[in-house]
Tab-separated table of C-alpha atoms in Angstrom:
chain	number	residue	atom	x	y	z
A	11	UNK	CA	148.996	164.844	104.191
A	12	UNK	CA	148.340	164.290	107.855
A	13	UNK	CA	144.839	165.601	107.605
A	14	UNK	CA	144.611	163.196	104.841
A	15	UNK	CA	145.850	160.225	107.145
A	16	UNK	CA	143.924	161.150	109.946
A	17	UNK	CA	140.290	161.378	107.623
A	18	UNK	CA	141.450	157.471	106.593
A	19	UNK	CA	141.154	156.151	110.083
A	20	UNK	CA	138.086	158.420	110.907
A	21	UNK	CA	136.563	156.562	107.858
A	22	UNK	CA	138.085	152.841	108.859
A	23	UNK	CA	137.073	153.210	112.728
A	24	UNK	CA	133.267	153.600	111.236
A	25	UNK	CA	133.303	151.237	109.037
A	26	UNK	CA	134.981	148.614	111.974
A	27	UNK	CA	132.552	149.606	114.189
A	28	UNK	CA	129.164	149.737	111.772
A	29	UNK	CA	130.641	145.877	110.784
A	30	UNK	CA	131.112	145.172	115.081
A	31	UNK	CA	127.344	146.437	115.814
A	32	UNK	CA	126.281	144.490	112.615
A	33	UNK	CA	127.727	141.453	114.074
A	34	UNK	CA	126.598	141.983	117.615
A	35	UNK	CA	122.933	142.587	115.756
A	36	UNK	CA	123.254	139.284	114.120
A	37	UNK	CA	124.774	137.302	116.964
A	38	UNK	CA	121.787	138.766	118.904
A	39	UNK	CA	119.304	137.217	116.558
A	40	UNK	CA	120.650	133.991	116.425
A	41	UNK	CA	120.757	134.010	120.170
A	42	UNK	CA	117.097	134.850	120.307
A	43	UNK	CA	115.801	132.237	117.715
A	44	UNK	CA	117.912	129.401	119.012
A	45	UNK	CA	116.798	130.111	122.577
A	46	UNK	CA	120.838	130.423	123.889
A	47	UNK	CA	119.883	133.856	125.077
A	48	UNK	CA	117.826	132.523	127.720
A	49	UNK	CA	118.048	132.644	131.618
A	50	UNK	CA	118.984	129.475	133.276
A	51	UNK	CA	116.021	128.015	134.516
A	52	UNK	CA	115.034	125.698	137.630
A	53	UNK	CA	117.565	123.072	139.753
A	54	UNK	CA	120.914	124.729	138.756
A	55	UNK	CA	123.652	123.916	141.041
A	56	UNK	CA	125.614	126.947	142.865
A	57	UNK	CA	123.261	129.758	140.742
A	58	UNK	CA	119.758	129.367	141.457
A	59	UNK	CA	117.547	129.732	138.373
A	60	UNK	CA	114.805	131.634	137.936
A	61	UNK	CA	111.591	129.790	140.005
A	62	UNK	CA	108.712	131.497	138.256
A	63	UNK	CA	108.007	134.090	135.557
A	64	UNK	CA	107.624	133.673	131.192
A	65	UNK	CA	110.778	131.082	130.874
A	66	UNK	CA	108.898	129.042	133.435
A	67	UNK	CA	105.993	128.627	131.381
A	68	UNK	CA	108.132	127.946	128.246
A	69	UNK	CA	109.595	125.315	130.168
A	70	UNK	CA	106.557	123.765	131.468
A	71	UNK	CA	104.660	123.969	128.171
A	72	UNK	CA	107.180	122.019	126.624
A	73	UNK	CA	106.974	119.483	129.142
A	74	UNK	CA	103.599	119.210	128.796
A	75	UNK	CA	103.678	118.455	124.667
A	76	UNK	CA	106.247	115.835	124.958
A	77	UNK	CA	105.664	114.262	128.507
A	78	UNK	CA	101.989	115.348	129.317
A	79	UNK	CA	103.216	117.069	132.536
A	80	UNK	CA	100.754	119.897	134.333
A	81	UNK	CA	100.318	122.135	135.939
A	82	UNK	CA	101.382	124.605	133.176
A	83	UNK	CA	101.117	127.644	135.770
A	84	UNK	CA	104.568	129.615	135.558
A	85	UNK	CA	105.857	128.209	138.947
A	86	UNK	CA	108.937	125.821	139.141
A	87	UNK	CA	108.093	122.981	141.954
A	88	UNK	CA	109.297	119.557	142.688
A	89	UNK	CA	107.247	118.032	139.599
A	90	UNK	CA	108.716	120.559	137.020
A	91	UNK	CA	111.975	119.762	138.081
A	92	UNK	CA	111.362	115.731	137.843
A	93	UNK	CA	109.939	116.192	134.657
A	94	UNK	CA	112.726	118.493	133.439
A	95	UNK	CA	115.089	115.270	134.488
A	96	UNK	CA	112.608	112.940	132.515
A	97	UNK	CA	113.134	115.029	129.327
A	98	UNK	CA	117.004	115.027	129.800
A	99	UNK	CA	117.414	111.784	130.112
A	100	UNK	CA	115.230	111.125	127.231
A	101	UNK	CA	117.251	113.673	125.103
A	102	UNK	CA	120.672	112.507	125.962
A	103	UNK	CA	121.472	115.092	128.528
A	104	UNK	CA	122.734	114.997	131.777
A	105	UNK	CA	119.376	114.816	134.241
A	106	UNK	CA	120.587	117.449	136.429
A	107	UNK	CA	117.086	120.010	136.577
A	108	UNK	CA	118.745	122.641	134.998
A	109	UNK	CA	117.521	124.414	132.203
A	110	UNK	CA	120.737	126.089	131.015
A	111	UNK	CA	121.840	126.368	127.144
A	112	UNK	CA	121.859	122.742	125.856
A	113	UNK	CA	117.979	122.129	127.633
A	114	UNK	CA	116.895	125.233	125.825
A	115	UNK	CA	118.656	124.426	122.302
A	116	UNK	CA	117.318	121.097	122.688
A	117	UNK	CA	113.920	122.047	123.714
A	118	UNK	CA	113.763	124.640	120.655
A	119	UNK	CA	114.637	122.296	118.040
A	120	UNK	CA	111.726	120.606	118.488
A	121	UNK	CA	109.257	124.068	117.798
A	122	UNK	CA	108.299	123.902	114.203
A	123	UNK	CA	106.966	126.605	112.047
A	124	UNK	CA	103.227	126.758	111.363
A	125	UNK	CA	103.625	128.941	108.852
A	126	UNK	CA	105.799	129.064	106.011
A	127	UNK	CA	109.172	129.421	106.297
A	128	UNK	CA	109.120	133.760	105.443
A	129	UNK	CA	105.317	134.449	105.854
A	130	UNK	CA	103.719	135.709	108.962
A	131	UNK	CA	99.982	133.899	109.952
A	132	UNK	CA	99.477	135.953	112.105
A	133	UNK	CA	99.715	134.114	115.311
A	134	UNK	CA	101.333	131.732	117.830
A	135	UNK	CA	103.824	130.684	114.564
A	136	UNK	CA	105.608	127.577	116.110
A	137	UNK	CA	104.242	124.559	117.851
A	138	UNK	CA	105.405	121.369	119.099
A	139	UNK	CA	103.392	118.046	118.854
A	140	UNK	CA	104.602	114.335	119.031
A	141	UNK	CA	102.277	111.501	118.586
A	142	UNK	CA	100.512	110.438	121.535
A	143	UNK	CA	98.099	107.182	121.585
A	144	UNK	CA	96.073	108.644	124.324
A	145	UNK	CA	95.322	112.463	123.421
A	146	UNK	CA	96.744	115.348	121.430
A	147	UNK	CA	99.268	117.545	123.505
A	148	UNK	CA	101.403	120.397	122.178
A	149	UNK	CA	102.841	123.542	122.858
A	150	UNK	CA	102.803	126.759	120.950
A	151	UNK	CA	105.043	129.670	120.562
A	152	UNK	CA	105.581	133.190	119.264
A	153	UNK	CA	108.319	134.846	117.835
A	154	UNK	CA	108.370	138.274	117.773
A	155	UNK	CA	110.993	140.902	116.601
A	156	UNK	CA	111.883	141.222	120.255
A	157	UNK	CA	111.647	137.941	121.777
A	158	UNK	CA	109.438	134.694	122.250
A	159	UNK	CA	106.790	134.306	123.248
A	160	UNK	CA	104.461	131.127	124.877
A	161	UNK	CA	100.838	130.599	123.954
A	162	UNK	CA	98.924	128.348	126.223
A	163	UNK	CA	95.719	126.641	124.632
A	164	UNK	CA	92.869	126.254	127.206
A	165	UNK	CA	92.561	123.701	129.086
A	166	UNK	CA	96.481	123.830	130.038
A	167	UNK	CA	96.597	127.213	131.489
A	168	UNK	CA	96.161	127.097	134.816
A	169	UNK	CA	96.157	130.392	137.486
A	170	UNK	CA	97.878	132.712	136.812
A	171	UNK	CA	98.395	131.674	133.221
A	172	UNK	CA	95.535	132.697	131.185
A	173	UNK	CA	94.417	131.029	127.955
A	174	UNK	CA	94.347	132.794	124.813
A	175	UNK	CA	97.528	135.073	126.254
A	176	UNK	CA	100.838	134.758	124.974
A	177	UNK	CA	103.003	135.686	127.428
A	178	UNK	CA	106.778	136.667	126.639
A	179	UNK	CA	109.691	134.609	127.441
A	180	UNK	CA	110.674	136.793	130.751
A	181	UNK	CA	112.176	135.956	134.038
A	182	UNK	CA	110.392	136.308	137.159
A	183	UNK	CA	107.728	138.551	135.567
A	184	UNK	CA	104.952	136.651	133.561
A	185	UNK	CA	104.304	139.790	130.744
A	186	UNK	CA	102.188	139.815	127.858
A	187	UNK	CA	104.500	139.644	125.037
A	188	UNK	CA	105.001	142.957	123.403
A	189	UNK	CA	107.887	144.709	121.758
A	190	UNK	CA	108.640	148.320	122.898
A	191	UNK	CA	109.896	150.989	120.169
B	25	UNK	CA	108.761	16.377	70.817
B	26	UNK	CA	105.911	17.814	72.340
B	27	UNK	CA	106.792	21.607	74.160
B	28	UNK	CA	104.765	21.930	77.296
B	29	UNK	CA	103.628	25.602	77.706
B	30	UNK	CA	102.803	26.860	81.663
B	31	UNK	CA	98.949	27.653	81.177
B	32	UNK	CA	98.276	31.141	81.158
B	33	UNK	CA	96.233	32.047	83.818
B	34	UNK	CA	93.386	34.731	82.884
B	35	UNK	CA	92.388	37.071	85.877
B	36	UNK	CA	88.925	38.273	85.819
B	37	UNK	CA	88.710	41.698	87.015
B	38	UNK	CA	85.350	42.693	87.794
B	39	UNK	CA	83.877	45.484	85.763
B	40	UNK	CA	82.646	47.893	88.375
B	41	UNK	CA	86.278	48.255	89.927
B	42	UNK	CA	87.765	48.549	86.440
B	43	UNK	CA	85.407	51.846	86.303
B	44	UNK	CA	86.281	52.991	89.480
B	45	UNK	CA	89.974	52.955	89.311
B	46	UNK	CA	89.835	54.667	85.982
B	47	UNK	CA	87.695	56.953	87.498
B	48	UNK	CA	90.042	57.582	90.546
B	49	UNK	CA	92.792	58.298	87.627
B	50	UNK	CA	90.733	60.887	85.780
B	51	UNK	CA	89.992	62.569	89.406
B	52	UNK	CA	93.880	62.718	90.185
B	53	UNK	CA	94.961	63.545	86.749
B	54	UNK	CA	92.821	66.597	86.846
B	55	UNK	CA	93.498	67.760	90.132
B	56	UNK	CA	97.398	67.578	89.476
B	57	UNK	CA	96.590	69.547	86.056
B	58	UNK	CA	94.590	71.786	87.930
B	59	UNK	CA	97.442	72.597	90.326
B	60	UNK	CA	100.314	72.554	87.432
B	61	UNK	CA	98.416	75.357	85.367
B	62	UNK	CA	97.400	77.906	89.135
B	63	UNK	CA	100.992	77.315	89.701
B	64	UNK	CA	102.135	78.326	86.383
B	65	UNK	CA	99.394	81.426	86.529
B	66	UNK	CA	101.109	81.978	89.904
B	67	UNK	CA	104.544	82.475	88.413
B	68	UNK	CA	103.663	84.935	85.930
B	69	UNK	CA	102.373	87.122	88.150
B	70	UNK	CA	105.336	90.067	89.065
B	71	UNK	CA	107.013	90.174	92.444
B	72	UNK	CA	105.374	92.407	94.814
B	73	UNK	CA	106.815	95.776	95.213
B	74	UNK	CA	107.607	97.727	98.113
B	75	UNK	CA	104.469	99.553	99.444
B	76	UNK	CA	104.005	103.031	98.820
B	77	UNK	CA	104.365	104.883	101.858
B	78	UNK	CA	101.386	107.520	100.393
B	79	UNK	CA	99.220	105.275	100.708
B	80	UNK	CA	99.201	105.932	104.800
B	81	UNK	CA	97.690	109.450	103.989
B	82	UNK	CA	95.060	108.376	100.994
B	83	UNK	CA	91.799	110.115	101.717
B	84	UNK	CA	93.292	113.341	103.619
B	85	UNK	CA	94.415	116.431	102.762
B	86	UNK	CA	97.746	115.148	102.514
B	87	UNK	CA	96.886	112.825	100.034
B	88	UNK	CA	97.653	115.101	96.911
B	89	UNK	CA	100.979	116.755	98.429
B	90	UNK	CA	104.360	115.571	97.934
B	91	UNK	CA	104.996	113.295	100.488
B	92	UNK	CA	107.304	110.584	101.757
B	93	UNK	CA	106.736	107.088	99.163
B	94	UNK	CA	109.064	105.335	101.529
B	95	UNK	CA	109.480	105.097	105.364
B	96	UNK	CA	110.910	102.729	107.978
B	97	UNK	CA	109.395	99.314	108.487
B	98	UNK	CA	109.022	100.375	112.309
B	99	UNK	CA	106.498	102.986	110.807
B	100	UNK	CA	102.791	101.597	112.064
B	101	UNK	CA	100.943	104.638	110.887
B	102	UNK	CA	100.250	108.177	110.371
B	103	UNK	CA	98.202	110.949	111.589
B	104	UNK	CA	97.416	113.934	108.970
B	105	UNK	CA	96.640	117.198	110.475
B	106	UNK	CA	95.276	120.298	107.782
B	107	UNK	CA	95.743	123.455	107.841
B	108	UNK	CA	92.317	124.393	108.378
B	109	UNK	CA	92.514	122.265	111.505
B	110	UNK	CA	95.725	123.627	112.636
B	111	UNK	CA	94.226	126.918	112.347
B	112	UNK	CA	91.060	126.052	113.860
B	113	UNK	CA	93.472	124.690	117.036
B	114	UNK	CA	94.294	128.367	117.874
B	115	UNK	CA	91.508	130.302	117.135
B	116	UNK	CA	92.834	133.171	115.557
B	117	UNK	CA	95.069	132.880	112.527
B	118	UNK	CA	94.850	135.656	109.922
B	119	UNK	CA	95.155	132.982	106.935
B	120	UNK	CA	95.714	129.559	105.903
B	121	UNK	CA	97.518	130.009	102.723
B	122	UNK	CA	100.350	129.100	104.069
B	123	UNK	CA	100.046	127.096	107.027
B	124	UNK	CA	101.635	123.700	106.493
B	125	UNK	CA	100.310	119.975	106.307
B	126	UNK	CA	101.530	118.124	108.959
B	127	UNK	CA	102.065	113.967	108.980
B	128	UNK	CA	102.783	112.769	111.889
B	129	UNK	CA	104.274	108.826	111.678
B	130	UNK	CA	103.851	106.438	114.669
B	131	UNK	CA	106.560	103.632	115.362
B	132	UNK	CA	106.599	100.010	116.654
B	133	UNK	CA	108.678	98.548	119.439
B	134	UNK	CA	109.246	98.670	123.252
B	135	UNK	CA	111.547	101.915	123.055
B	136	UNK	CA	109.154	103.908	120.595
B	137	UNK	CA	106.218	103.207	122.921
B	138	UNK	CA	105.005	106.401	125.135
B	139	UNK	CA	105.970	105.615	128.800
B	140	UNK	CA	104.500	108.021	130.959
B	141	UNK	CA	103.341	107.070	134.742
B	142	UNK	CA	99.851	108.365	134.575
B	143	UNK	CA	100.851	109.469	138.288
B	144	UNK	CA	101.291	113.431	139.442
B	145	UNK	CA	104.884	114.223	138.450
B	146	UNK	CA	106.137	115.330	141.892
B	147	UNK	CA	105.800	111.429	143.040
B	148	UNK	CA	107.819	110.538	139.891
B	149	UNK	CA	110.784	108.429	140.745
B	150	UNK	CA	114.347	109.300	140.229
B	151	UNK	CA	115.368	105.996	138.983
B	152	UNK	CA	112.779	106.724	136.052
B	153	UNK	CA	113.374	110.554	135.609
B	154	UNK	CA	117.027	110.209	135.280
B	155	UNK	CA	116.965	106.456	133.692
B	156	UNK	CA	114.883	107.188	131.023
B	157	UNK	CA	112.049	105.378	131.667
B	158	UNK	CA	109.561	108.740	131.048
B	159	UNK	CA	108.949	109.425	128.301
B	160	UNK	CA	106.822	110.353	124.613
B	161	UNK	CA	106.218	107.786	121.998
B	162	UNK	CA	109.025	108.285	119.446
B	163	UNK	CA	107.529	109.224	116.040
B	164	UNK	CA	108.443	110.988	112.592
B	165	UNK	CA	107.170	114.421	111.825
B	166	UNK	CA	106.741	115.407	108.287
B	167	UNK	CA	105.431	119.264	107.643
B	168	UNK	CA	104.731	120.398	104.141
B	169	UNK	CA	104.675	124.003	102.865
B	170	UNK	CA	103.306	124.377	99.350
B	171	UNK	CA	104.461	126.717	97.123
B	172	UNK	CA	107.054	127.898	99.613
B	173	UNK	CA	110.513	127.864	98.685
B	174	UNK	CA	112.346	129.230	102.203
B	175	UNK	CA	113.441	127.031	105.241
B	176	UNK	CA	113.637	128.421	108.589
B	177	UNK	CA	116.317	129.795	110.449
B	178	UNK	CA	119.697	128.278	111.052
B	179	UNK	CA	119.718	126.851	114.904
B	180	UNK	CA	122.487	127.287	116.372
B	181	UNK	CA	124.626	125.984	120.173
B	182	UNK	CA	127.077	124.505	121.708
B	183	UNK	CA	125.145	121.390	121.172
B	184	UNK	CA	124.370	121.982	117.296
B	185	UNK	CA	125.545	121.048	114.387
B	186	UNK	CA	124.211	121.723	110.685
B	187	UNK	CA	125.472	119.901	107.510
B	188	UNK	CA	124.401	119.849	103.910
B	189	UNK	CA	123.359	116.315	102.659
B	190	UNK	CA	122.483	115.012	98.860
B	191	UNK	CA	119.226	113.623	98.852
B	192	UNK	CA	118.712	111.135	95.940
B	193	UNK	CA	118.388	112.642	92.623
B	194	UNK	CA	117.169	115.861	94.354
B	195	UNK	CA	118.124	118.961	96.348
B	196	UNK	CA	120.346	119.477	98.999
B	197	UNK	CA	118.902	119.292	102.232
B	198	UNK	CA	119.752	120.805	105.771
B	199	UNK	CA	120.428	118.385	108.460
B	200	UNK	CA	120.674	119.792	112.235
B	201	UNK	CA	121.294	117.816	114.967
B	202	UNK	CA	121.173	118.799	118.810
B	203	UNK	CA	123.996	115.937	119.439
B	204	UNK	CA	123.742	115.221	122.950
B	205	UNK	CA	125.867	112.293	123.229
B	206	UNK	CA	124.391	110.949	120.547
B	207	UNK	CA	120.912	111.433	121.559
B	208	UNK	CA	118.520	114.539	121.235
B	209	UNK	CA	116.488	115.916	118.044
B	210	UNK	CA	117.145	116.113	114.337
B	211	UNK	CA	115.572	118.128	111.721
B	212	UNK	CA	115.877	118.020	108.084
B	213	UNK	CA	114.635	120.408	106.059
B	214	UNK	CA	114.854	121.993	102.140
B	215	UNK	CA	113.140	123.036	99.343
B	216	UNK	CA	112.394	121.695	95.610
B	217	UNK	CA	109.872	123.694	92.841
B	218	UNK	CA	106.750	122.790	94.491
B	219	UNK	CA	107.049	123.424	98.114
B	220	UNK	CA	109.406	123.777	101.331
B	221	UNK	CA	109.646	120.423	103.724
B	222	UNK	CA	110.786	119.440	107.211
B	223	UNK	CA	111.139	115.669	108.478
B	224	UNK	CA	111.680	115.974	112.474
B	225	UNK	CA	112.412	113.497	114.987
B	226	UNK	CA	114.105	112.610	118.390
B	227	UNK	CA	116.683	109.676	118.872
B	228	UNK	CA	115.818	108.935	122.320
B	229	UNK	CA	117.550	107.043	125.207
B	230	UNK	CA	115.457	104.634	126.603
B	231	UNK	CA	115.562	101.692	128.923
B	232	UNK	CA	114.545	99.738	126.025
B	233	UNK	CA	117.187	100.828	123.767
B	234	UNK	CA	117.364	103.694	121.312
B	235	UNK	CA	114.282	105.090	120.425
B	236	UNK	CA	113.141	106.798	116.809
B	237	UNK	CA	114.844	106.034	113.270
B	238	UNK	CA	118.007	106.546	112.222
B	239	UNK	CA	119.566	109.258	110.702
B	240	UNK	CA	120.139	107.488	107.116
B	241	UNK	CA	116.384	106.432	107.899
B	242	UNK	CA	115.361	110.056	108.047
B	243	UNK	CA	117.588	110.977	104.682
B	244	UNK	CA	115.937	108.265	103.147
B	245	UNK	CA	112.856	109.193	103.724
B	246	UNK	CA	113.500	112.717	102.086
B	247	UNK	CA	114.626	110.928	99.543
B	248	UNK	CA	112.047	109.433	98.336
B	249	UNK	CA	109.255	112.220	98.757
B	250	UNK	CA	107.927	112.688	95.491
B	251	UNK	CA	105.123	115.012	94.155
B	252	UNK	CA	101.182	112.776	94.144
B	253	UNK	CA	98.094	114.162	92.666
């Protein structure tokens, strides 16, 4: 009868913990897609943000589809951080510089899918563009299994962004995006 | 008894004005009939119905998709983008089968005007950064993916939230709004038996005022898209 007992919670520990990981899993994909997994990025008060790298770029090629701003070069500097304040303000956030969870979720609800909702196109998937009387600006994105990743047309890139690269959403390093097994 | 009567005096009227004047009565009488029957034409004709927001996209690729019929009377135009030229944007694309059509709407008005300083953005001042007084023009995106029937994935923060609306003799569709005081983007997206559909836009703060449509605005719009072709 013990035995018995004792094979019962063997059996309801595993299935706890195969539902916990499952959760975690899920949690972790929502994270990814809604950009809340992100580092904080630029002008943050007490913790300083990362100041170059992949989440830079995101950052600045956002900027650049919705307020024209450049240089898109992975490096946070006095402009980024104005224009960071400029898209804040515009979005109904507090202009502070930071790019901490509400920046991010705001700045990811305006990506939209290029392709259908379920198929894969088999590139840069996402892409932002507003309407601009002067020229065409946008920003595109990839989103792989493993994480995002920031495609800058050329033209935008400059050094040591290169065009026709997408470059995962990393800090400090600027890295090719690419999922490891 | 003899009656006396007052003579009766006879005016001569000379014949030529006798044909003028009856001539000036012809002339008016047929001008005022003239005018009585355009003016009855005029009534018969129906009252003018609302335009039909299509017709911003006839002659594109968009022009045989289900699309928006109605849209905000701020709404000045719209900018069609194919897939081909999406896919020509980036090069490398594996296919177009099921890249979506974008329409991209333009608004009127002070706050839905781009306001960008044209000036290096390290020399930006902080009176316009954190005022609002940079930034896009507001405008309406509408995406269209036929023969899909997904939408995309559920965002989700401390800033988010998602609701289910009625649209008007239609689907349910998926509202989600990054509600920063008020402010920030909304997206509304769903699916009916042709195709899968997102209407995108930002309610932005502006020295001006608000900027972008409203909310009901956007529903509305959804609303009324209807299949063409």
């Amino acid at each position: 009868m013990a035995e018995r007992s004792t094979g019962l919670v063997h059996i309801a520990g595993i299935v706890v913990g195969v539902a916990l990981v499952a959760y975690m899993v899920s949690f972790g994909d929502q994270a990814r897609n809604g950009w809340t997994d992100r580092d904080r990025v630029g002008a943050c008060d007490n913790i300083a943000g990362d100041t170059a790298g992949g989440e830079v770029l995101a950052v600045q090629s956002v900027l650049w589809a919705v307020e024209g701003y450049e240089p898109v070069d992975s490096k946070w500097d006095r402009g980024t951080e104005n224009a960071t304040r400029a898209f804040q303000s515009y979005a109904g956030l507090p202009a502070d510089g930071c790019v901490a969870d509400p920046t991010w979720v705001t700045m990811r609800a305006l990506a939209v899918s290029i392709c259908a909702p379920g198929h894969d196109c088999g590139g840069p998937d996402h892409r932002i563009a507003l309407a601009s009387p002067v020229e065409p600006r946008e920003a595109w994105f990839a989103a792989a299994d493993c994480d995002w990743g920031t495609y800058v047309l050329p033209g935008v890139a400059r050094s040591p962004v290169s065009s026709g690269q997408t470059y995962a959403f990393r800090e400090d390093e600027l890295e090719p995006l690419g999922c490891k097994d | 008894m003899v009656t006396n009567l007052p003579d009766s005096r006879r005016i001569d009227v000379p014949p030529a004005l006798a044909v003028g004047g009856i001539a000036a009565l012809v002339i008016v009488a047929l001008v005022a009939l003239v005018g009585w029957i355009s003016g009855l034409l005029g009534s018969e004709e129906p009252p003018s119905a609302a335009p039909d927001a299509s017709d911003l996209t006839a002659g594109t690729c968009a022009a045989d998709l289900p699309q928006p019929t109605w849209v905000p009377d701020g709404v000045t135009g719209a900018a069609v983008e194919c897939p081909e030229a999406i896919s020509g944007r980036i090069g490398y694309l594996a296919s177009t089968d099921h890249i979506g059509t974008w329409v991209v709407y333009s608004l009127s008005g002070d706050a839905n005007a781009e306001a960008l300083p044209g000036s290096a953005p390290e020399t930006w001042k902080r009176a316009d950064t954190d005022g609002g007084g940079i930034h896009p023009a507001a405008s309406i995106v509408f995406v269209a993916y036929p023969g899909a029937d997904e939408i995309s994935e559920e965002l989700h923060g401390a800033n988010v939230t998602v609701d289910s609306v009625d649209l008007e003799d239609g689907p349910k569709a998926r509202l989600t709004r990054v509600d920063n005081n008020g402010y920030g983007p909304v997206r509304l997206e769903w699916t009916d038996d042709d195709g899968s559909y997102l209407l995108l836009t930002v309610v932005g703060r502006t020295p001006a005022g608000r900027a972008g449509p409203t909310v009901d605005e956007l529903i509305r719009m959804a609303s009324s898209v209807a299949p063409q072709g």
